[in-house]
Short mmCIF file of C-alpha atoms (C1' of nucleotides) in Angstrom, two decimals:
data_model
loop_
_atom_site.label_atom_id
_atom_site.label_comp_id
_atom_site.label_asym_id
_atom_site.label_seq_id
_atom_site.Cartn_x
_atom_site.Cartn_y
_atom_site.Cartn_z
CA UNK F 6 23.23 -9.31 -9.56
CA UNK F 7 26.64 -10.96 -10.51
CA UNK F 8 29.20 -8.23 -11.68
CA UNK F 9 29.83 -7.05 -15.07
CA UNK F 10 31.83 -9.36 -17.27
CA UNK F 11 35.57 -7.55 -17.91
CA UNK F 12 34.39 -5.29 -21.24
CA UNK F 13 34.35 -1.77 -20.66
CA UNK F 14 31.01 -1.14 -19.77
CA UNK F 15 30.62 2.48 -17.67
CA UNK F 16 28.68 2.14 -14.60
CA UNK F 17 25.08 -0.14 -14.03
CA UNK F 18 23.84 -1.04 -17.31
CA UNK F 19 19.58 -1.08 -16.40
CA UNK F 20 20.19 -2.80 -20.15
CA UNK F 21 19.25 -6.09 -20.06
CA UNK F 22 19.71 -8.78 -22.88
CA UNK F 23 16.25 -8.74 -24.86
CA UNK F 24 15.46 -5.47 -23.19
CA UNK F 25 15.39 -2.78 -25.21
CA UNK F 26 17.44 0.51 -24.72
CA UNK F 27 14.59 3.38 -24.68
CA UNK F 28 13.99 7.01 -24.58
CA UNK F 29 11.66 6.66 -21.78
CA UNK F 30 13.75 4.34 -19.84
CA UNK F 31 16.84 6.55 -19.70
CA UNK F 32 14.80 9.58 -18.43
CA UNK F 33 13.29 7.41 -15.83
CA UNK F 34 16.74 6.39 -14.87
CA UNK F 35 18.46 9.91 -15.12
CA UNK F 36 15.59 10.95 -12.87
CA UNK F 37 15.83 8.67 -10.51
CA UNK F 38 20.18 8.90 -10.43
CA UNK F 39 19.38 12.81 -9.76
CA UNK F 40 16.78 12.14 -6.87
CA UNK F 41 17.54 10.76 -3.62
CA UNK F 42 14.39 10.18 -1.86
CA UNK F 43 11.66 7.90 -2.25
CA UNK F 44 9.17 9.53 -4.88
CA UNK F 45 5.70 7.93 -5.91
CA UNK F 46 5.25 6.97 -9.96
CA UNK F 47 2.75 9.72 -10.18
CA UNK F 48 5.28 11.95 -9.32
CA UNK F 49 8.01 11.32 -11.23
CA UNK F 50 5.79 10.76 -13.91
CA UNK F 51 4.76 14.50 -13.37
CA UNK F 52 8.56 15.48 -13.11
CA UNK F 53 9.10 14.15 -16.26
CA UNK F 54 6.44 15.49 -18.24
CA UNK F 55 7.40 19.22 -16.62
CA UNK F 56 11.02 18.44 -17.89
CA UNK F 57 9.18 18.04 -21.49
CA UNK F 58 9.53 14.33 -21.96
CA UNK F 59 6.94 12.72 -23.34
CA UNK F 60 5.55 9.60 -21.39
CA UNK F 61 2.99 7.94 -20.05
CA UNK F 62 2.11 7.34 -16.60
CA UNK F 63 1.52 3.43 -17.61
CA UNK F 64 5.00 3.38 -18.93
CA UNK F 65 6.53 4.96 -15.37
CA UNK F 66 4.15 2.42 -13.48
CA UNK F 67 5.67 -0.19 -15.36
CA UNK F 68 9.58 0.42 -16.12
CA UNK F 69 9.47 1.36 -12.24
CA UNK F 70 8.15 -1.78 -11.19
CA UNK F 71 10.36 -3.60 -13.94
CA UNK F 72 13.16 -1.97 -12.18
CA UNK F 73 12.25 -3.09 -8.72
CA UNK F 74 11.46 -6.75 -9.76
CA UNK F 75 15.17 -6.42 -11.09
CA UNK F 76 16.43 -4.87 -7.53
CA UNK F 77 17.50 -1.62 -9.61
CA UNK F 78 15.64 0.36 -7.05
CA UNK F 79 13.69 0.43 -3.54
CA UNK F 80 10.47 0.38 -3.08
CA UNK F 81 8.23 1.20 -0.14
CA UNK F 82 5.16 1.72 0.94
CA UNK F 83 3.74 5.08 2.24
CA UNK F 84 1.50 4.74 5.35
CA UNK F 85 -1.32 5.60 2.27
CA UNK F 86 -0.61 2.21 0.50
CA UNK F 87 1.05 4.51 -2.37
CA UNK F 88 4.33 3.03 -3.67
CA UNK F 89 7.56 4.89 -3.59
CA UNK F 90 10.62 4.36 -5.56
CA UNK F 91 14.21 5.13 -4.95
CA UNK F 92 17.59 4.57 -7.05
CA UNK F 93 19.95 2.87 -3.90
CA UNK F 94 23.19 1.48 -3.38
CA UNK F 95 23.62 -2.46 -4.38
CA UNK F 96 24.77 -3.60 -1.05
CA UNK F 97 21.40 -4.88 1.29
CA UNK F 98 20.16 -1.86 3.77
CA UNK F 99 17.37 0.09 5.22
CA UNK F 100 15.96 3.33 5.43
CA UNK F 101 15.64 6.50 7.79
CA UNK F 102 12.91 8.80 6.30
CA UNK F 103 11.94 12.03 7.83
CA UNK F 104 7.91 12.09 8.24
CA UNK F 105 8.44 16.00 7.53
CA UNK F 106 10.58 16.40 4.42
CA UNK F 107 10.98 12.81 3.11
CA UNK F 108 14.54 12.92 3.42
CA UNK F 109 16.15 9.62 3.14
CA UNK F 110 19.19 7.99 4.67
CA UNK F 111 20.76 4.53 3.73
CA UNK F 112 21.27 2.35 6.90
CA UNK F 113 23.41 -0.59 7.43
CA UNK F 114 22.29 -2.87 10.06
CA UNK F 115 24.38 -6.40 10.47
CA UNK F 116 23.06 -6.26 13.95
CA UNK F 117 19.44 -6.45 12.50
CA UNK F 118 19.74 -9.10 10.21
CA UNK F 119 21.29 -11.15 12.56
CA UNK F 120 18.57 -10.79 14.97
CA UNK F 121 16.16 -11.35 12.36
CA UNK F 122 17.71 -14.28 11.23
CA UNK F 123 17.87 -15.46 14.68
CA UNK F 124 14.74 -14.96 15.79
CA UNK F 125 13.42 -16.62 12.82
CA UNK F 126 15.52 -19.63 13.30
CA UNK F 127 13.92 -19.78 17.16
CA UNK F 128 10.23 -20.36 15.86
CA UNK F 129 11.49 -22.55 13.12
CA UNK F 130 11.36 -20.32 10.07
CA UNK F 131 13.58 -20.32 6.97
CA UNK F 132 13.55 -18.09 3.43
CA UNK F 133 13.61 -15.41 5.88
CA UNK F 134 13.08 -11.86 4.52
CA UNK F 135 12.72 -9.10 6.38
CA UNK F 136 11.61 -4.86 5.84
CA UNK F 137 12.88 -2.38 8.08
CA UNK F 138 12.00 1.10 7.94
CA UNK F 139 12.62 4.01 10.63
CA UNK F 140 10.59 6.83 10.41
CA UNK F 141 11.14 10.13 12.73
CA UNK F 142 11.98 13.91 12.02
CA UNK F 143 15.21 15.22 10.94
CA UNK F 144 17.29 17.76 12.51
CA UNK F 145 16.48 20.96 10.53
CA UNK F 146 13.12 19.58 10.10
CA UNK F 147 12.71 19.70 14.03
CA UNK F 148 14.03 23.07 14.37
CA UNK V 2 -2.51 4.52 25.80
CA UNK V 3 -2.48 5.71 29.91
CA UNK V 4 -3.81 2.63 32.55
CA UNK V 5 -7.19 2.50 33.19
CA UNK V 6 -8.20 5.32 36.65
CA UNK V 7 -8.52 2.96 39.48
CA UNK V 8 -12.08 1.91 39.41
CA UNK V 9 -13.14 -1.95 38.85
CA UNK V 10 -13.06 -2.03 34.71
CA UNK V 11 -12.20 -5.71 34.16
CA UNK V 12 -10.23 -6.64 30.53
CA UNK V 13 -9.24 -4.36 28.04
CA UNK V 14 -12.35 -1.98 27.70
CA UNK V 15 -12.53 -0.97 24.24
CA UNK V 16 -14.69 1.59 25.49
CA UNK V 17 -13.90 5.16 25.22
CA UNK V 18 -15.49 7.64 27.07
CA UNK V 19 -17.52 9.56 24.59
CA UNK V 20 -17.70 6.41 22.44
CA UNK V 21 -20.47 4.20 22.12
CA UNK V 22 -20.70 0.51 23.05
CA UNK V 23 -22.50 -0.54 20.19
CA UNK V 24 -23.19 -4.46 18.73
CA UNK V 25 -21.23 -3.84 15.64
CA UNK V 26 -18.29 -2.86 17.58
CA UNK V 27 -18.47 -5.19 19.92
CA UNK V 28 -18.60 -7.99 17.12
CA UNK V 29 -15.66 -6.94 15.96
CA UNK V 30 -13.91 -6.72 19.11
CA UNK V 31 -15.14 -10.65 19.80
CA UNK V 32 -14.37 -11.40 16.22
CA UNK V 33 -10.41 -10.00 16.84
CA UNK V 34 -10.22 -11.88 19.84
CA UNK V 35 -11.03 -15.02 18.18
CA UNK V 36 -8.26 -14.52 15.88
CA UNK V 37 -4.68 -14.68 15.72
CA UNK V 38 -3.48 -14.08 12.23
CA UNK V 39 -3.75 -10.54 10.51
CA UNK V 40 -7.09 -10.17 8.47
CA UNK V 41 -8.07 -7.71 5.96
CA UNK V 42 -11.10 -5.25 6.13
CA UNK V 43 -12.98 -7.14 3.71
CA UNK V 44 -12.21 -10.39 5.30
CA UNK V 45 -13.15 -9.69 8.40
CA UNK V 46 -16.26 -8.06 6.78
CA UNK V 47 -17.69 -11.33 5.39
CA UNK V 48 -16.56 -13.38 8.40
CA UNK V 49 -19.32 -11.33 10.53
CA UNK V 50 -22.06 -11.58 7.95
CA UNK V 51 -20.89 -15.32 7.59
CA UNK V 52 -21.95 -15.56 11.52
CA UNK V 53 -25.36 -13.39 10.62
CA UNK V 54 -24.37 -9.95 12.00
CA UNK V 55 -25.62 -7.30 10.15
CA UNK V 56 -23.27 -5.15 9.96
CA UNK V 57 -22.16 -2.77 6.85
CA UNK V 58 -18.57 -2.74 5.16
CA UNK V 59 -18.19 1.05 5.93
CA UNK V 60 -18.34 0.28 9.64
CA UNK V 61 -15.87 -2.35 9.73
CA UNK V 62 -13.39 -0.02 7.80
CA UNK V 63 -14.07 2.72 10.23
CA UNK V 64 -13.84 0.86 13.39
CA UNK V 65 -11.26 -0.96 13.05
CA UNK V 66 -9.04 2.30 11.34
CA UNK V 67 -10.25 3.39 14.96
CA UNK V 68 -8.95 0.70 16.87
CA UNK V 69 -5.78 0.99 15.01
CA UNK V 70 -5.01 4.92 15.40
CA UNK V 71 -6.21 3.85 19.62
CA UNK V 72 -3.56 1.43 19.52
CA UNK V 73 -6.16 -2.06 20.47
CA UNK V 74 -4.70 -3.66 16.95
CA UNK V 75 -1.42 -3.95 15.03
CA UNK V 76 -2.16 -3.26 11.23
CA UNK V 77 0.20 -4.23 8.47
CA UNK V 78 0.19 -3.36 4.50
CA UNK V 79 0.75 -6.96 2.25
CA UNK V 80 2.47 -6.53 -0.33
CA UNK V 81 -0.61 -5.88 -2.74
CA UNK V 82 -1.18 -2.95 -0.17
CA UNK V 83 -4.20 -3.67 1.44
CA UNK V 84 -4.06 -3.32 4.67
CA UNK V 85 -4.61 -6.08 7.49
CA UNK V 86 -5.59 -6.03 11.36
CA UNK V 87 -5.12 -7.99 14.26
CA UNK V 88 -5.40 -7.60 17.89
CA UNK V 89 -1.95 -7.94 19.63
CA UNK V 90 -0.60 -7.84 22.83
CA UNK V 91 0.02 -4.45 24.82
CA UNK V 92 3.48 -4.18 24.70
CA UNK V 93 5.75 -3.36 21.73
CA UNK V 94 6.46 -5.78 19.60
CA UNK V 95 7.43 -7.37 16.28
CA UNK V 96 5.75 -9.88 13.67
CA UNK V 97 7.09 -13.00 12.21
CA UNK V 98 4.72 -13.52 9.57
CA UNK V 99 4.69 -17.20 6.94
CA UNK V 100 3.97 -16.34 3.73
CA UNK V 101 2.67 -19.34 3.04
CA UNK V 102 -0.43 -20.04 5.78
CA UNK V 103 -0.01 -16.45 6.94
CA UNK V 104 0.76 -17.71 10.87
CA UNK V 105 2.10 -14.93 12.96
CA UNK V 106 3.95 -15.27 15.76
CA UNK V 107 4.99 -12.14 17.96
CA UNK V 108 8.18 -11.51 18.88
CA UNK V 109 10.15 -8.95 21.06
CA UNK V 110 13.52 -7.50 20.30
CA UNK V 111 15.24 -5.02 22.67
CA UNK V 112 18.34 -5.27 20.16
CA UNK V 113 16.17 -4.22 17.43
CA UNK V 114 14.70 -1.16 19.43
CA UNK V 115 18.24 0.08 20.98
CA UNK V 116 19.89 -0.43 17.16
CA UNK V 117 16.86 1.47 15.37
CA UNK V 118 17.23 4.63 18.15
CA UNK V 119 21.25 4.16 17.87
CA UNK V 120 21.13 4.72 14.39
CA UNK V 121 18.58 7.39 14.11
CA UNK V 122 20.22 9.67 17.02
CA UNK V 123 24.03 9.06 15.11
CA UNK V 124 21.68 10.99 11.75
CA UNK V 125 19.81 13.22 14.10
CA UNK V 126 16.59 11.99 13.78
CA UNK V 127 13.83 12.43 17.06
CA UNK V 128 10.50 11.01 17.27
CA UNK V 129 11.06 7.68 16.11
CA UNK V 130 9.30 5.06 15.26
CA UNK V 131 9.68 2.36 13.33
CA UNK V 132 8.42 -0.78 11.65
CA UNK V 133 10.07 -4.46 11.50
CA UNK V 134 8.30 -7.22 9.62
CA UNK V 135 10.26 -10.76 9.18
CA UNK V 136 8.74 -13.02 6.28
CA UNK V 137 9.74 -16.81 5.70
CA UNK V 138 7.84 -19.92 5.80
CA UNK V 139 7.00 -21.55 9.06
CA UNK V 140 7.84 -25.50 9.99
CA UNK V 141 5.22 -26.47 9.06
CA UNK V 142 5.09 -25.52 5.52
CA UNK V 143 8.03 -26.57 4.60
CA UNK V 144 7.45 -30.03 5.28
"C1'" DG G 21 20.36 1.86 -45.49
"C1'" DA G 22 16.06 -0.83 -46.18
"C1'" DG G 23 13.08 -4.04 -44.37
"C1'" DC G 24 11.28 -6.86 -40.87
"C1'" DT G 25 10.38 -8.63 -36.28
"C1'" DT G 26 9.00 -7.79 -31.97
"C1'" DA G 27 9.48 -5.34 -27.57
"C1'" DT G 28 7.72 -1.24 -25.96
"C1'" DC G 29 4.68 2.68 -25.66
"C1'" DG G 30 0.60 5.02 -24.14
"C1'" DA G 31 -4.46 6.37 -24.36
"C1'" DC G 32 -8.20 4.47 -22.37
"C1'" DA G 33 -11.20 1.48 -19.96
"C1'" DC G 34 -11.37 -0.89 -16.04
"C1'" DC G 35 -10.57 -2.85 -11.25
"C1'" DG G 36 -10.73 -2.74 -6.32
"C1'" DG G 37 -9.53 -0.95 -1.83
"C1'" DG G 38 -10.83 2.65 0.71
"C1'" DT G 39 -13.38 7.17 2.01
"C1'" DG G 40 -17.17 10.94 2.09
"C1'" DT G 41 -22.03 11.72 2.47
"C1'" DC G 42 -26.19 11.85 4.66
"C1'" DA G 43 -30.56 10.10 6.14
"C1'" DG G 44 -31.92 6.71 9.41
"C1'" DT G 45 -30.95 4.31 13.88
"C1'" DA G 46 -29.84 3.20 18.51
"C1'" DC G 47 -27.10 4.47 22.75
"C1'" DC G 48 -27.25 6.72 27.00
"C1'" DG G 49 -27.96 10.47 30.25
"C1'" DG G 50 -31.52 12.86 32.41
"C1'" DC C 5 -39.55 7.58 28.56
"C1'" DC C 6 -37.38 11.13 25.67
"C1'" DG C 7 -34.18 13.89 23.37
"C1'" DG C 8 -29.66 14.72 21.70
"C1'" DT C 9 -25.99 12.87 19.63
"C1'" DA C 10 -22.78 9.30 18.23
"C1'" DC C 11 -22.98 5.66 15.24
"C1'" DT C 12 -24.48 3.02 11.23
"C1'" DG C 13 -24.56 1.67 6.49
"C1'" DA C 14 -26.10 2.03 1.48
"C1'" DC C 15 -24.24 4.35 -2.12
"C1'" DA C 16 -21.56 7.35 -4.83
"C1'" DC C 17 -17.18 8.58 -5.39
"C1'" DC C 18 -11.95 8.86 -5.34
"C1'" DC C 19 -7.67 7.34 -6.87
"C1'" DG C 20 -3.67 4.25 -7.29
"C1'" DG C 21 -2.71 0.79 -10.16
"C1'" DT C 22 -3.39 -2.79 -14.07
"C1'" DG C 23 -5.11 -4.90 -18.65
"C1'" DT C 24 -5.82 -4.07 -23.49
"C1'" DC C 25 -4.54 -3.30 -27.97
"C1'" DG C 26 -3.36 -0.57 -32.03
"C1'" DA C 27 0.61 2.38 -33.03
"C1'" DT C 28 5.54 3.02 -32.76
"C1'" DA C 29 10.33 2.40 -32.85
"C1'" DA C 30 14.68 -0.44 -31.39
"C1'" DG C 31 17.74 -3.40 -33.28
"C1'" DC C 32 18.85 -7.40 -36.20
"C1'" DT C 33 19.64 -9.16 -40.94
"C1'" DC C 34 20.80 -8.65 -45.40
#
DNA sequence: GAGCTTATCGACACCGGGTGTCAGTACCGG
DNA sequence: CCGGTACTGACACCCGGTGTCGATAAGCTC
């Protein structure tokens, strides 16, 4: 979470001390920079094993949920119970998926959380945490 | 979803036209309106055997998917995505959930539904819908 | 660079929520 | 009361996900 100390480092690390730099992890990352919308391990599993990397699905199950624990990506779950993963932007947001394609857009909502937070306070609540998701169809989807 | 035709029905009727009033649902129905928290399948399952209904797992999966897709219950997927049922009030609506004893309360939020539609015109996205779940820990708990 | 320690990998067995099947049952209209 | 049909439920099955454990390889030390 806390930013890089001043070495030259490149962009996010995923490295973490006593966590070792692999094959497999990289082309889980470098699929998931090139993506941008929520795909299920089984899939990118599948990507990667059609882009001739050789890895197992336990492995994808696990680095992705590695990288979620560590908030290196979103997760969410399809109306099927089936997780998705997605590489997103550091700052706190929500999502806007189209039911049709799966397209994805980033939200911002200050106006949320401070309902949320709010609201919570009302009933007595604390340690909120809260999921947002909005799902509809897209423009080109709907034409 | 559309009011009941005007003839002397009393609560909510459950009861579909071309849908059977049978004991199984009907002990599910009583068994929802007995409750207030969300309960799995499986939990709600053993609570009617518990009170000597006969009634077989498949059913209870079935009718209360049913119930869902008809709109009588609310269902929400934990976070070890199983899914979990309750009945809830007619209009739309929000859950503050503890994660601790699992007491919900409902809550409203026009703010929440004018934001979500806001933001999803401003991307061009129709059809919404959308889902808001706050999680903390209740009074209670904390003490 | 060699050697060693240990995290990681991945094939496989397994788990558990949920669904499909299909013969038997019980509503409900006539 | 009877027949048709919706519903039921035991059981097999599906499939996403996890645990296991021997094999492998990253990275440290010398």
């Amino acid at each position: 979470m806390s930013a890089d100390p001043a070495d030259g480092t490149t962009a996010r690390p995923t490295v973490v001390p006593g966590q070792r730099a692999t094959r497999q992890r990289a082309a889980i990352g470098d699929l998931l920079d090139q993506l941008d919308d929520f795909r299920s391990a089984q899939d990118i599993h599948e990507e990667l094993r059609r882009r001739g990397e050789g890895i197992g699905l336990t492995t994808v199950y696990r680095t992705l949920q590695a990288l979620a624990e560590a908030g290196e990506i979103d997760v969410l779950r399809t109306a099927a119970g089936e997780a998705s993963y997605r590489r997103c932007s550091d700052t706190h947001h929500h999502h806007l998926v189209c039911r049709t394609c799966g397209r994805t857009v980033e939200v911002e909502g200050p106006a949320v959380e401070h309902w949320a937070e709010k609201v919570a306070a009302e009933h007595g609540f604390a340690e909120i945490d809260h999921t947002v998701e909005i799902i509809g169809v897209c423009e080109s989807c709907r034409s």
